[in-house]
């Protein structure tokens, strides 16, 4: 049986709860979509597939449910509080923008990301802050919603009672910023946008490099084994230049002058530019360079590795078939997969 | 009472991707025993910032402290077979084992899943690695940023027509442990109903793919930057002050009326912006007009005025402003704990409030702080055995 087979979930999907419901559906729970104001086709497919639409009265749905995922991005709904309280075994997960008890304010993924502190470090120093791709505040909140629901289930196993759990989207987004607040608290430093430069100590190193057919990511960091592995191949290829003579155990990249770093990076850049992503990626996998090829969306979807792990699945969306991520992770639970269909 | 009181976790994970998950469990009441070693120090203990700059003190890292709240720490040298034998006793005690070593490491030291099942047939093993335990890339050694590259995040980050962008933080080390927590909790529910354990195998790449499922549904040809598929305006606009910006997203006609009434400047009458389709078609011009109107305003005051008018708006905060945000502080987002080396310090709490089983965030452990309590009190070794094994570098 699948991990959550037999659990019944009702969802008011307002973007804050959507991914949480999808995760529970993917794990085998029966997720019934009671309300959703969302109309956009692509997003509906991405976040709601695997759920089943129902027009039954909410009260009758909740009477059968273990979990109620209650999205409140649009504001308080006291009537739903009263309704949920009638079912003492129900896990009632309420997702809001602002934390519990604070004044409701309109919020979207973009404004929640602004409040996370992450946008101020994403992008170029001379341009406006950027969000991460997709809808990360909604996704982060959704994962916390699924976590809250399962914590409630675990507690109910011991107590026999349900409870209300309030999840804050603002806090969910802010929690992902694991560097900014703590760095200020302990060093007084406020991080800003650095483009693709990784600044450590008194120098900065590149993170993104063009190669023959795209881009790879790799950084010259203080990892002597990694540097020796890379330079070893460069020597074999006749491309190591000055790098061949460096004792990587005897230097600290973070303490090296920027001009020297730039000269070394020039040599590495020339080497990378002569090779394809496939070749560089194969060397990295075999020799432990710490290099990753940067995949386009199409390349991700066509990845042999992800295909073998069964990540992408075909989802029926009306007359369209979309190729979307399906299983969340590998596990031994087995059991039926959710219906690969977007609810009406 | 915490939601996970009574749950026992043997935590072999280190740095970020595993420990953030076991923090979730520990803050909610599970007993999490973190297996570390002075011989192979958790790199999190070497990660800045440090209290008083004490980078050589393994207990002074604030990064480690915030990632490992509420746990216990023991030191076991897993490169010594005698250490592995002690670790097996811990496995026998545990309900859940968590690890994030490179694929194959647990097998090499004699703690692979098959061995764990021999020790405890219903054990739940939760693993997280860059590419997972199966597939052609299973042996890939990388970092949280590697997952951004392999998932499409890097390719879709940055400005249109620019090279891929890698922000200076490991988002894969944020999202993957959240999936691991969900996986562990789901496996526990399955165990409660069937009595079966299992191996949960989380790849950092796959959660990153999931969090941009909307992009895989849309397959845009170009990076969206701050733009939205349908909303306009939807962007970040300058305000007064150094690097001061406001994010504004207009989702409905009512919100548009609120925005144009608040900002003025003839927006409401401008024929280029009469409805959603027109605003989207003229988005570049709209963004330019908004930038002119916001540039002379304070980001906090303007965000307050706009949200009051029904517009989704927020100041773009930096690290200091997040730490000091009144809304986060009053929500208990950062809780004050007493730590023997860091002193009074603030640690992030779970972003939720459970009415019946609230979380409790305690300090992170000092290295090996709970050796005696665990080895003697829990695993049944004698004090002499512990002292002898410590002297031989086994419990170190």
XYZ file of C-alpha atoms in Angstrom:
740
model
C 0.000 0.000 0.000
C 1.137 3.568 -0.565
C 2.355 5.509 2.443
C -0.820 7.471 3.141
C -3.412 5.177 1.594
C -6.688 5.518 3.467
C -6.149 9.100 4.658
C -8.847 11.490 3.504
C -7.994 15.125 2.847
C -10.226 18.052 1.914
C -8.581 21.133 0.452
C -9.521 24.737 -0.158
C -6.782 25.449 -2.675
C -5.834 29.104 -2.780
C -2.143 28.714 -3.759
C -0.876 28.542 -0.142
C -2.212 25.023 0.377
C -2.007 23.644 -3.170
C 1.388 21.971 -3.106
C 0.687 20.540 0.338
C -2.406 18.833 -1.030
C -0.483 17.608 -4.036
C 2.206 16.087 -1.833
C -0.348 14.221 0.253
C -2.090 12.993 -2.922
C 1.236 11.829 -4.314
C 1.809 9.818 -1.142
C -1.500 8.022 -1.532
C -4.023 10.113 0.397
C -7.416 10.758 -1.185
C -7.447 14.524 -1.686
C -10.779 16.148 -2.471
C -10.729 19.618 -3.964
C -13.573 21.557 -2.398
C -12.798 25.052 -3.610
C -10.255 26.728 -5.822
C -10.338 30.195 -7.252
C -7.464 29.386 -9.576
C -8.214 29.436 -13.287
C -4.860 29.362 -15.041
C -4.437 26.037 -16.854
C -0.723 25.413 -16.480
C -0.619 26.192 -12.779
C -3.757 24.230 -12.129
C -2.113 21.234 -13.775
C 1.148 21.714 -11.892
C -0.264 22.060 -8.406
C -3.595 20.244 -8.361
C -3.165 17.085 -10.388
C -3.949 13.908 -8.517
C -6.819 15.536 -6.605
C -10.518 14.853 -7.142
C -13.055 17.677 -7.494
C -16.225 17.511 -5.444
C -19.255 19.796 -5.321
C -20.620 18.138 -2.183
C -21.289 20.449 0.781
C -18.121 21.131 2.730
C -19.742 19.895 5.929
C -20.330 16.445 4.483
C -16.791 16.313 3.096
C -15.290 17.246 6.460
C -17.399 14.647 8.244
C -15.417 11.981 6.382
C -12.029 13.720 6.418
C -8.879 13.246 8.481
C -7.268 16.480 7.288
C -8.634 19.835 6.138
C -6.174 22.065 4.262
C -7.732 25.507 4.516
C -6.112 28.219 2.402
C -6.795 31.718 3.734
C -4.759 33.914 1.405
C -7.868 36.027 0.825
C -8.482 36.568 4.538
C -10.284 35.155 7.556
C -13.278 32.821 7.171
C -14.851 32.489 10.628
C -17.616 30.252 9.299
C -15.021 27.643 8.342
C -13.525 27.819 11.842
C -16.934 27.088 13.320
C -17.509 24.250 10.873
C -14.130 22.602 11.475
C -14.595 22.746 15.252
C -17.533 20.366 14.930
C -15.144 17.543 14.077
C -12.852 16.897 17.033
C -10.683 14.346 15.229
C -10.044 16.636 12.262
C -6.565 18.022 11.596
C -7.416 21.570 10.505
C -4.425 23.201 8.805
C -5.029 26.902 8.179
C -2.548 28.653 5.874
C -2.345 32.442 5.964
C 0.032 35.046 4.589
C 0.872 36.857 7.809
C 1.459 34.885 11.015
C -1.457 33.860 13.234
C -3.294 36.727 14.897
C -1.845 39.483 12.720
C -3.769 41.803 10.449
C -4.589 40.233 7.089
C -2.860 41.882 4.161
C -3.094 40.923 0.495
C -0.160 38.713 -0.463
C 1.111 36.888 -3.501
C 4.143 34.741 -4.111
C 6.139 37.813 -5.155
C 5.348 39.885 -2.072
C 5.985 36.921 0.216
C 9.374 36.385 -1.392
C 10.126 40.079 -0.889
C 9.522 39.596 2.834
C 11.786 36.518 2.975
C 14.964 38.570 2.577
C 16.097 36.338 -0.287
C 15.308 38.701 -3.157
C 17.878 41.176 -1.948
C 20.650 38.652 -2.719
C 19.260 37.263 -5.995
C 20.304 38.987 -9.206
C 22.843 41.569 -10.315
C 24.245 44.368 -8.125
C 23.180 47.085 -10.564
C 19.659 45.828 -11.212
C 16.510 45.316 -9.099
C 16.216 42.334 -6.772
C 14.916 39.141 -8.351
C 12.742 36.335 -7.129
C 13.688 32.710 -7.544
C 12.068 31.010 -10.555
C 8.560 29.640 -10.242
C 6.464 30.325 -7.168
C 8.778 29.444 -4.313
C 6.882 31.114 -1.467
C 3.793 29.133 -2.380
C 5.834 25.946 -2.736
C 7.603 26.442 0.606
C 4.296 27.123 2.315
C 2.736 24.082 0.692
C 5.488 21.810 1.989
C 4.989 23.231 5.490
C 1.249 22.617 5.115
C 1.917 18.944 4.320
C 4.343 18.758 7.252
C 1.778 20.309 9.591
C -0.900 17.857 8.453
C 1.349 14.856 9.082
C 2.516 16.191 12.447
C -1.151 16.481 13.348
C -1.752 12.895 12.253
C 1.214 11.693 14.334
C -0.102 13.531 17.395
C -3.612 12.162 16.830
C -2.232 8.619 16.882
C -1.293 9.212 20.528
C -4.059 11.500 21.729
C -7.006 10.413 19.604
C -7.802 14.054 18.944
C -7.369 16.428 16.060
C -6.225 20.012 16.354
C -5.920 23.291 14.533
C -2.530 24.144 13.065
C -1.800 27.608 11.681
C 0.910 27.842 9.022
C 2.285 31.241 8.059
C 3.431 31.747 4.468
C 5.529 34.711 5.499
C 7.358 32.592 8.057
C 7.672 29.679 5.641
C 9.400 31.931 3.120
C 11.575 33.653 5.748
C 12.695 30.310 7.187
C 14.313 29.449 3.870
C 16.690 32.398 4.290
C 19.177 30.546 6.454
C 22.087 32.967 5.952
C 20.853 36.564 5.889
C 19.376 37.099 9.375
C 21.996 35.046 11.193
C 24.853 36.707 9.332
C 23.584 40.102 10.406
C 23.034 39.009 14.006
C 26.548 37.637 14.433
C 28.686 39.723 12.073
C 26.662 42.864 11.367
C 27.026 42.146 7.641
C 24.126 42.595 5.244
C 24.442 40.503 2.106
C 23.607 42.086 -1.261
C 23.372 40.880 -4.827
C 26.686 39.652 -6.273
C 25.592 38.297 -9.640
C 27.308 34.960 -10.209
C 30.268 35.815 -8.019
C 30.856 33.721 -4.913
C 32.702 35.932 -2.435
C 34.787 34.210 0.204
C 37.492 35.959 2.239
C 39.197 38.664 0.194
C 38.408 37.301 -3.246
C 35.447 36.334 -5.372
C 35.192 33.340 -7.677
C 32.941 32.616 -10.632
C 30.095 30.143 -10.325
C 28.818 29.966 -13.909
C 30.977 29.188 -16.943
C 30.175 28.957 -20.647
C 31.232 25.736 -22.297
C 30.998 24.499 -25.864
C 27.250 23.889 -25.844
C 25.846 25.718 -22.814
C 26.868 26.403 -19.253
C 28.318 24.580 -16.280
C 28.651 25.593 -12.651
C 31.898 25.151 -10.772
C 33.832 27.286 -8.314
C 37.494 27.507 -7.422
C 37.158 26.848 -3.713
C 39.523 25.572 -1.051
C 39.245 21.897 -1.823
C 42.734 20.647 -2.782
C 41.544 17.198 -3.854
C 38.996 18.694 -6.201
C 41.546 21.122 -7.672
C 44.090 18.348 -8.230
C 41.443 16.220 -9.965
C 40.525 19.044 -12.349
C 44.053 20.186 -13.065
C 45.126 16.581 -13.639
C 42.796 16.364 -16.637
C 43.838 19.809 -17.815
C 47.455 18.653 -17.774
C 46.531 15.589 -19.817
C 44.749 17.860 -22.275
C 47.674 20.293 -22.456
C 45.511 23.069 -21.028
C 46.773 23.521 -17.458
C 49.269 26.356 -18.024
C 50.388 27.909 -14.704
C 47.935 25.729 -12.780
C 50.084 22.634 -13.287
C 52.748 23.964 -10.892
C 50.509 24.995 -8.003
C 50.593 23.073 -4.725
C 46.899 23.260 -3.848
C 47.569 22.090 -0.295
C 49.805 25.088 0.285
C 47.482 27.898 -0.754
C 44.151 29.282 0.378
C 42.046 30.473 -2.535
C 40.022 32.676 -0.164
C 43.228 34.563 0.757
C 44.595 34.869 -2.777
C 44.644 38.225 -4.587
C 41.794 38.769 -7.010
C 44.181 39.396 -9.940
C 45.770 35.980 -9.455
C 42.374 34.319 -9.087
C 41.256 35.989 -12.303
C 44.342 34.706 -14.149
C 43.736 31.155 -12.936
C 40.056 31.396 -13.808
C 40.995 32.538 -17.309
C 42.901 29.281 -17.830
C 40.023 27.204 -16.492
C 37.535 29.159 -18.591
C 39.457 28.462 -21.782
C 39.517 24.748 -20.930
C 35.785 24.607 -20.171
C 34.946 26.504 -23.374
C 36.589 23.762 -25.454
C 34.441 20.952 -24.063
C 30.778 20.009 -24.044
C 28.514 19.719 -21.041
C 28.402 15.966 -21.514
C 32.194 15.622 -21.447
C 32.693 17.963 -18.494
C 29.839 16.344 -16.583
C 31.262 12.863 -17.171
C 34.688 13.924 -15.890
C 33.113 15.532 -12.843
C 31.046 12.464 -12.022
C 34.051 10.149 -12.387
C 36.721 12.317 -10.771
C 34.805 14.393 -8.208
C 35.345 17.907 -9.565
C 32.176 19.231 -7.944
C 31.131 20.562 -11.385
C 27.524 20.404 -12.498
C 26.129 20.913 -15.935
C 23.388 23.524 -16.062
C 20.348 21.883 -17.583
C 17.565 23.622 -19.449
C 13.976 22.679 -18.621
C 13.894 20.456 -21.702
C 17.118 18.738 -20.701
C 15.798 18.146 -17.193
C 12.643 16.588 -18.578
C 14.702 14.352 -20.878
C 17.310 13.395 -18.284
C 18.216 9.692 -18.347
C 18.859 9.833 -14.629
C 15.477 11.296 -13.759
C 13.776 8.925 -16.205
C 15.315 5.942 -14.427
C 14.044 7.311 -11.128
C 10.592 7.781 -12.630
C 10.292 11.458 -11.790
C 8.286 12.730 -14.748
C 4.810 11.423 -15.527
C 2.190 12.152 -18.172
C -0.756 14.094 -16.790
C -4.044 14.431 -18.639
C -5.301 18.013 -18.636
C -8.493 18.102 -20.681
C -7.350 17.505 -24.253
C -3.712 18.122 -23.416
C -1.098 15.783 -21.976
C 1.520 17.485 -19.836
C 4.812 15.964 -18.673
C 5.112 16.917 -14.995
C 7.009 15.814 -11.895
C 5.167 12.974 -10.168
C 6.690 10.972 -7.282
C 8.231 13.064 -4.502
C 10.997 10.607 -3.657
C 11.756 6.888 -3.770
C 10.395 4.707 -0.998
C 9.429 1.123 -0.372
C 5.744 1.751 0.253
C 4.568 0.855 -3.237
C 0.841 0.888 -3.833
C -1.254 2.688 -6.425
C -0.177 6.041 -7.812
C -2.613 8.960 -7.829
C -4.719 9.453 -10.893
C -2.631 11.433 -13.361
C -5.407 13.823 -14.219
C -6.076 17.507 -13.553
C -9.396 17.980 -11.733
C -12.132 19.832 -13.602
C 3.589 17.819 24.784
C 5.125 17.878 21.297
C 3.614 16.231 18.242
C 6.468 13.724 18.060
C 7.071 12.989 21.739
C 8.402 9.479 22.091
C 9.887 9.278 18.592
C 13.533 8.151 18.603
C 15.896 9.275 15.864
C 19.514 8.256 15.267
C 20.862 11.117 13.204
C 24.027 10.455 11.208
C 23.499 13.493 8.978
C 25.682 16.568 8.747
C 26.028 20.072 7.247
C 22.595 21.187 5.971
C 20.465 18.772 3.965
C 19.966 16.166 6.710
C 20.194 18.285 9.865
C 17.452 20.694 8.785
C 15.062 17.765 8.627
C 16.046 16.327 12.000
C 15.670 19.830 13.452
C 12.021 19.682 12.355
C 11.643 16.416 14.256
C 13.551 17.556 17.354
C 11.716 20.883 17.664
C 8.466 18.886 17.668
C 9.428 16.607 20.511
C 11.387 13.711 18.977
C 14.547 12.613 20.760
C 17.198 13.168 18.104
C 20.676 11.868 18.859
C 23.202 13.359 16.498
C 26.177 11.115 15.789
C 29.301 13.190 15.217
C 33.024 12.760 15.479
C 36.005 14.913 16.325
C 37.810 12.840 13.705
C 35.448 14.018 10.967
C 33.865 17.185 12.241
C 30.460 18.193 10.910
C 31.349 20.908 8.394
C 28.412 22.846 9.815
C 30.498 23.364 12.960
C 33.141 25.010 10.756
C 30.643 27.297 9.003
C 30.461 31.016 9.805
C 29.333 33.116 11.528
C 31.036 32.284 14.821
C 30.453 33.681 18.282
C 33.304 36.088 19.055
C 34.950 34.950 15.812
C 35.999 31.657 17.419
C 36.268 29.674 14.200
C 38.401 26.986 15.904
C 35.765 26.323 18.567
C 33.454 23.528 17.310
C 30.653 24.850 19.503
C 30.808 28.481 18.364
C 29.165 28.270 14.934
C 25.820 30.062 14.821
C 25.139 28.321 11.491
C 25.431 24.946 13.198
C 23.434 26.141 16.180
C 20.414 27.216 14.141
C 20.482 24.010 12.066
C 20.638 21.634 15.031
C 18.303 23.011 17.669
C 16.787 20.707 20.278
C 19.108 17.729 19.541
C 21.547 15.685 21.589
C 25.130 15.053 20.432
C 27.356 12.018 20.846
C 30.782 11.394 19.356
C 31.405 8.079 17.614
C 34.289 7.470 15.231
C 32.575 5.540 12.442
C 35.870 4.744 10.730
C 36.636 2.396 13.646
C 34.684 -0.922 13.624
C 34.266 -0.635 17.398
C 32.550 2.690 16.824
C 30.238 1.090 14.294
C 29.277 -1.513 16.894
C 28.249 1.259 19.278
C 26.329 2.907 16.452
C 24.451 -0.357 15.916
C 23.238 -0.196 19.512
C 21.888 3.248 18.742
C 20.125 1.882 15.659
C 18.516 -0.806 17.801
C 17.168 1.952 20.049
C 15.901 4.123 17.186
C 12.673 4.250 15.205
C 14.252 6.314 12.439
C 17.812 6.574 11.097
C 18.746 9.641 9.047
C 21.872 10.063 6.916
C 23.116 12.251 4.078
C 26.501 10.753 3.267
C 27.547 10.091 -0.301
C 25.843 6.999 -1.739
C 27.582 3.822 -0.580
C 29.219 5.241 2.537
C 26.764 3.685 4.997
C 27.221 0.296 3.292
C 31.028 0.625 3.397
C 31.059 1.198 7.158
C 28.617 -1.624 7.768
C 25.455 0.406 8.336
C 23.642 -0.151 5.051
C 19.878 -0.564 4.989
C 20.037 -4.370 4.927
C 22.213 -4.359 8.036
C 19.942 -1.872 9.768
C 16.988 -4.155 9.059
C 18.826 -7.097 10.591
C 19.266 -4.997 13.723
C 15.704 -3.686 13.678
C 13.369 -5.137 11.029
C 10.924 -2.218 11.066
C 13.512 0.565 10.974
C 12.868 3.603 8.797
C 16.027 4.765 7.022
C 15.803 8.278 5.576
C 18.549 9.248 3.141
C 19.145 12.472 1.256
C 21.819 13.042 -1.371
C 22.295 15.231 -4.427
C 21.023 12.741 -7.003
C 19.494 9.942 -4.940
C 20.542 6.319 -4.389
C 19.618 4.972 -7.824
C 20.079 6.004 -11.438
C 23.115 6.883 -13.562
C 24.043 9.842 -11.362
C 23.655 7.979 -8.076
C 27.325 8.436 -7.143
C 27.353 12.148 -7.893
C 29.190 14.172 -5.270
C 28.112 17.759 -5.119
C 26.525 20.454 -3.034
C 23.139 22.091 -2.596
C 23.941 24.333 -5.569
C 24.412 21.266 -7.770
C 20.708 20.565 -7.457
C 19.939 24.052 -8.789
C 21.991 23.273 -11.881
C 20.453 19.851 -12.546
C 16.845 20.815 -11.820
C 16.340 23.793 -14.139
C 16.473 26.357 -11.329
C 19.804 27.847 -12.452
C 18.767 27.948 -16.094
C 15.541 29.792 -15.218
C 17.129 32.192 -12.695
C 18.325 35.653 -13.630
C 17.290 38.201 -16.213
C 16.044 37.316 -19.697
C 18.806 36.940 -22.305
C 21.468 36.613 -19.612
C 23.526 33.614 -18.542
C 22.085 31.264 -15.878
C 22.189 32.624 -12.350
C 23.384 30.960 -9.160
C 22.357 32.916 -6.053
C 24.852 32.648 -3.189
C 22.949 30.155 -1.108
C 22.101 26.471 -1.441
C 18.354 26.334 -2.006
C 18.627 22.584 -2.523
C 19.761 22.356 1.095
C 16.489 24.058 2.071
C 13.930 22.217 -0.021
C 15.333 18.673 0.132
C 15.262 18.408 3.940
C 11.677 19.651 3.908
C 10.826 16.757 1.584
C 12.781 14.438 3.865
C 10.663 15.540 6.823
C 7.471 14.840 4.882
C 8.922 11.474 3.834
C 9.779 10.507 7.402
C 6.370 11.540 8.730
C 4.584 9.660 5.938
C 6.733 6.578 6.592
C 5.872 6.796 10.301
C 2.153 6.861 9.491
C 2.630 3.862 7.198
C 4.525 2.097 9.987
C 1.747 2.849 12.459
C -0.760 1.112 10.183
C 1.337 -1.776 8.852
C 4.243 -2.269 11.236
C 6.587 -1.967 8.256
C 9.686 0.158 8.000
C 11.313 1.287 4.781
C 14.042 3.262 3.064
C 13.060 6.799 2.044
C 15.478 8.034 -0.632
C 15.323 11.788 -1.290
C 17.342 13.334 -4.094
C 18.020 17.052 -3.823
C 17.389 17.451 -7.537
C 13.839 16.096 -7.474
C 12.376 18.426 -4.816
C 13.912 21.320 -6.739
C 12.147 20.101 -9.887
C 8.879 19.815 -7.980
C 9.055 23.395 -6.728
C 9.090 24.660 -10.326
C 6.370 22.290 -11.534
C 4.524 25.330 -12.880
C 7.443 26.069 -15.200
C 7.439 22.477 -16.431
C 3.723 22.893 -17.130
C 4.333 26.127 -19.028
C 7.786 25.393 -20.564
C 8.623 29.090 -21.075
C 11.318 29.788 -23.634
C 12.900 32.517 -21.527
C 13.558 33.280 -17.867
C 10.521 34.999 -16.352
C 12.554 37.116 -13.889
C 9.937 38.960 -11.804
C 7.174 38.819 -14.414
C 4.036 36.717 -14.070
C 2.134 34.803 -16.726
C -1.006 36.893 -16.349
C -0.533 39.573 -13.693
C 0.688 43.065 -14.533
C 2.040 44.989 -12.816
C 4.085 42.269 -11.166
C 7.531 43.454 -10.253
C 9.955 45.261 -8.005
C 10.140 49.049 -8.062
C 12.615 51.562 -6.606
C 11.966 53.561 -3.451
C 13.936 56.165 -1.506
C 17.100 54.970 0.181
C 20.021 52.715 -0.639
C 18.972 49.518 -2.409
C 15.358 50.122 -1.323
C 12.614 48.420 -3.321
C 8.961 47.523 -3.136
C 7.349 44.429 -4.643
C 3.892 44.964 -6.133
C 1.575 42.362 -7.660
C -1.862 43.267 -8.981
C -4.083 40.229 -9.049
C -7.567 41.697 -9.559
C -9.319 44.716 -11.029
C -10.099 45.874 -7.501
C -6.410 45.783 -6.689
C -5.636 47.787 -9.834
C -8.110 50.450 -8.758
C -6.481 50.492 -5.323
C -3.036 50.888 -6.859
C -3.974 53.629 -9.282
C -5.878 55.524 -6.593
C -2.954 55.304 -4.168
C -0.181 56.184 -6.609
C -2.100 58.639 -8.795
C -0.031 59.834 -11.738
C -2.825 59.324 -14.218
C -2.622 55.523 -14.128
C -6.393 55.129 -13.889
C -7.000 57.213 -16.994
C -4.153 55.887 -19.102
C -5.643 54.041 -22.120
C -2.683 51.625 -22.162
C -3.717 50.190 -18.821
C -7.501 49.887 -19.023
C -7.767 46.175 -18.268
C -5.635 43.162 -17.408
C -4.882 42.270 -21.015
C -3.899 45.838 -21.868
C -1.669 46.100 -18.817
C 0.048 42.835 -19.682
C 0.525 43.925 -23.301
C 2.022 47.231 -22.145
C 3.917 45.824 -19.192
C 7.230 47.508 -19.961
C 5.593 50.923 -20.134
C 3.580 50.184 -17.014
C 6.691 49.198 -15.074
C 8.392 52.425 -16.163
C 5.432 54.526 -15.024
C 5.270 52.751 -11.676
C 9.003 53.187 -11.127
C 8.617 56.938 -11.545
C 5.785 57.001 -9.029
C 7.454 54.828 -6.378
C 10.964 56.307 -6.598
C 10.208 59.172 -4.224
C 8.398 57.078 -1.630
C 9.414 55.172 1.479
C 9.073 51.430 0.877
C 7.453 50.614 4.227
C 4.983 53.499 4.138
C 4.035 52.756 0.547
C 3.590 49.045 1.248
C 1.313 49.960 4.156
C -0.771 52.301 1.999
C -1.062 49.824 -0.846
C -2.033 46.823 1.265
C -4.634 48.977 3.009
C -5.981 49.723 -0.473
C -6.200 46.007 -1.217
C -3.008 45.670 -3.253
C -0.483 42.905 -2.625
C 2.686 44.827 -1.837
C 5.692 44.393 0.425
C 9.063 45.995 1.004
C 12.016 43.949 -0.197
C 13.700 43.064 3.084
C 17.370 42.355 3.714
C 18.838 40.056 6.368
C 18.742 42.703 9.090
C 15.167 43.656 8.343
C 14.058 40.015 8.464
C 15.768 39.541 11.822
C 14.124 42.667 13.208
C 10.729 42.393 11.499
C 8.005 43.143 14.074
C 5.585 40.654 12.546
C 8.095 37.828 12.643
C 9.208 38.719 16.160
C 5.691 38.801 17.546
C 4.965 35.470 15.844
C 7.883 33.841 17.658
C 9.684 33.187 14.396
C 13.010 33.630 16.164
C 13.038 32.158 19.655
C 15.584 33.053 22.293
C 17.591 30.158 23.698
C 20.502 29.949 26.112
C 23.545 28.244 24.629
C 26.671 27.500 26.674
C 29.006 29.020 24.071
C 26.843 31.347 21.994
C 25.071 32.720 25.051
C 21.604 34.191 24.620
C 20.854 33.759 20.939
C 17.943 33.671 18.536
C 17.035 30.495 16.685
C 14.419 29.992 13.946
C 11.260 28.159 14.991
C 8.907 26.041 12.857
C 6.647 28.361 10.808
C 3.467 27.016 12.330
C 1.460 27.080 15.522
C 0.024 23.741 16.684
C -2.836 24.344 19.099
C -2.602 21.079 21.064
C 1.026 20.002 20.596
C 3.202 23.125 20.415
C 6.828 22.958 19.338
C 9.660 23.661 21.736
C 12.983 24.955 20.431
C 15.998 24.217 22.622
C 19.693 24.972 22.099
C 21.889 22.964 19.775
C 24.223 20.525 21.548
C 27.904 21.026 22.136
C 30.067 18.372 20.514
C 29.676 15.132 22.469
C 27.665 16.872 25.180
C 25.428 13.847 25.722
C 27.994 11.050 25.524
C 27.526 9.789 29.048
C 23.756 10.228 29.059
C 23.407 8.240 25.830
C 26.194 5.663 26.043
C 25.613 4.786 29.691
C 22.020 5.793 30.335
C 20.512 4.729 27.038
C 22.762 2.115 25.416
C 23.884 0.353 28.596
C 27.652 0.748 28.344
C 29.482 1.007 31.661
C 31.320 4.214 32.509
C 34.599 2.282 32.312
C 33.770 1.003 28.843
C 32.932 4.522 27.705
C 36.147 5.909 29.170
C 38.208 3.151 27.572
C 36.636 3.580 24.140
C 37.032 7.333 24.377
C 40.715 6.966 25.212
C 41.201 4.722 22.183
C 39.600 7.308 19.910
C 36.483 5.209 19.297
C 33.998 7.443 21.092
C 35.621 10.630 19.849
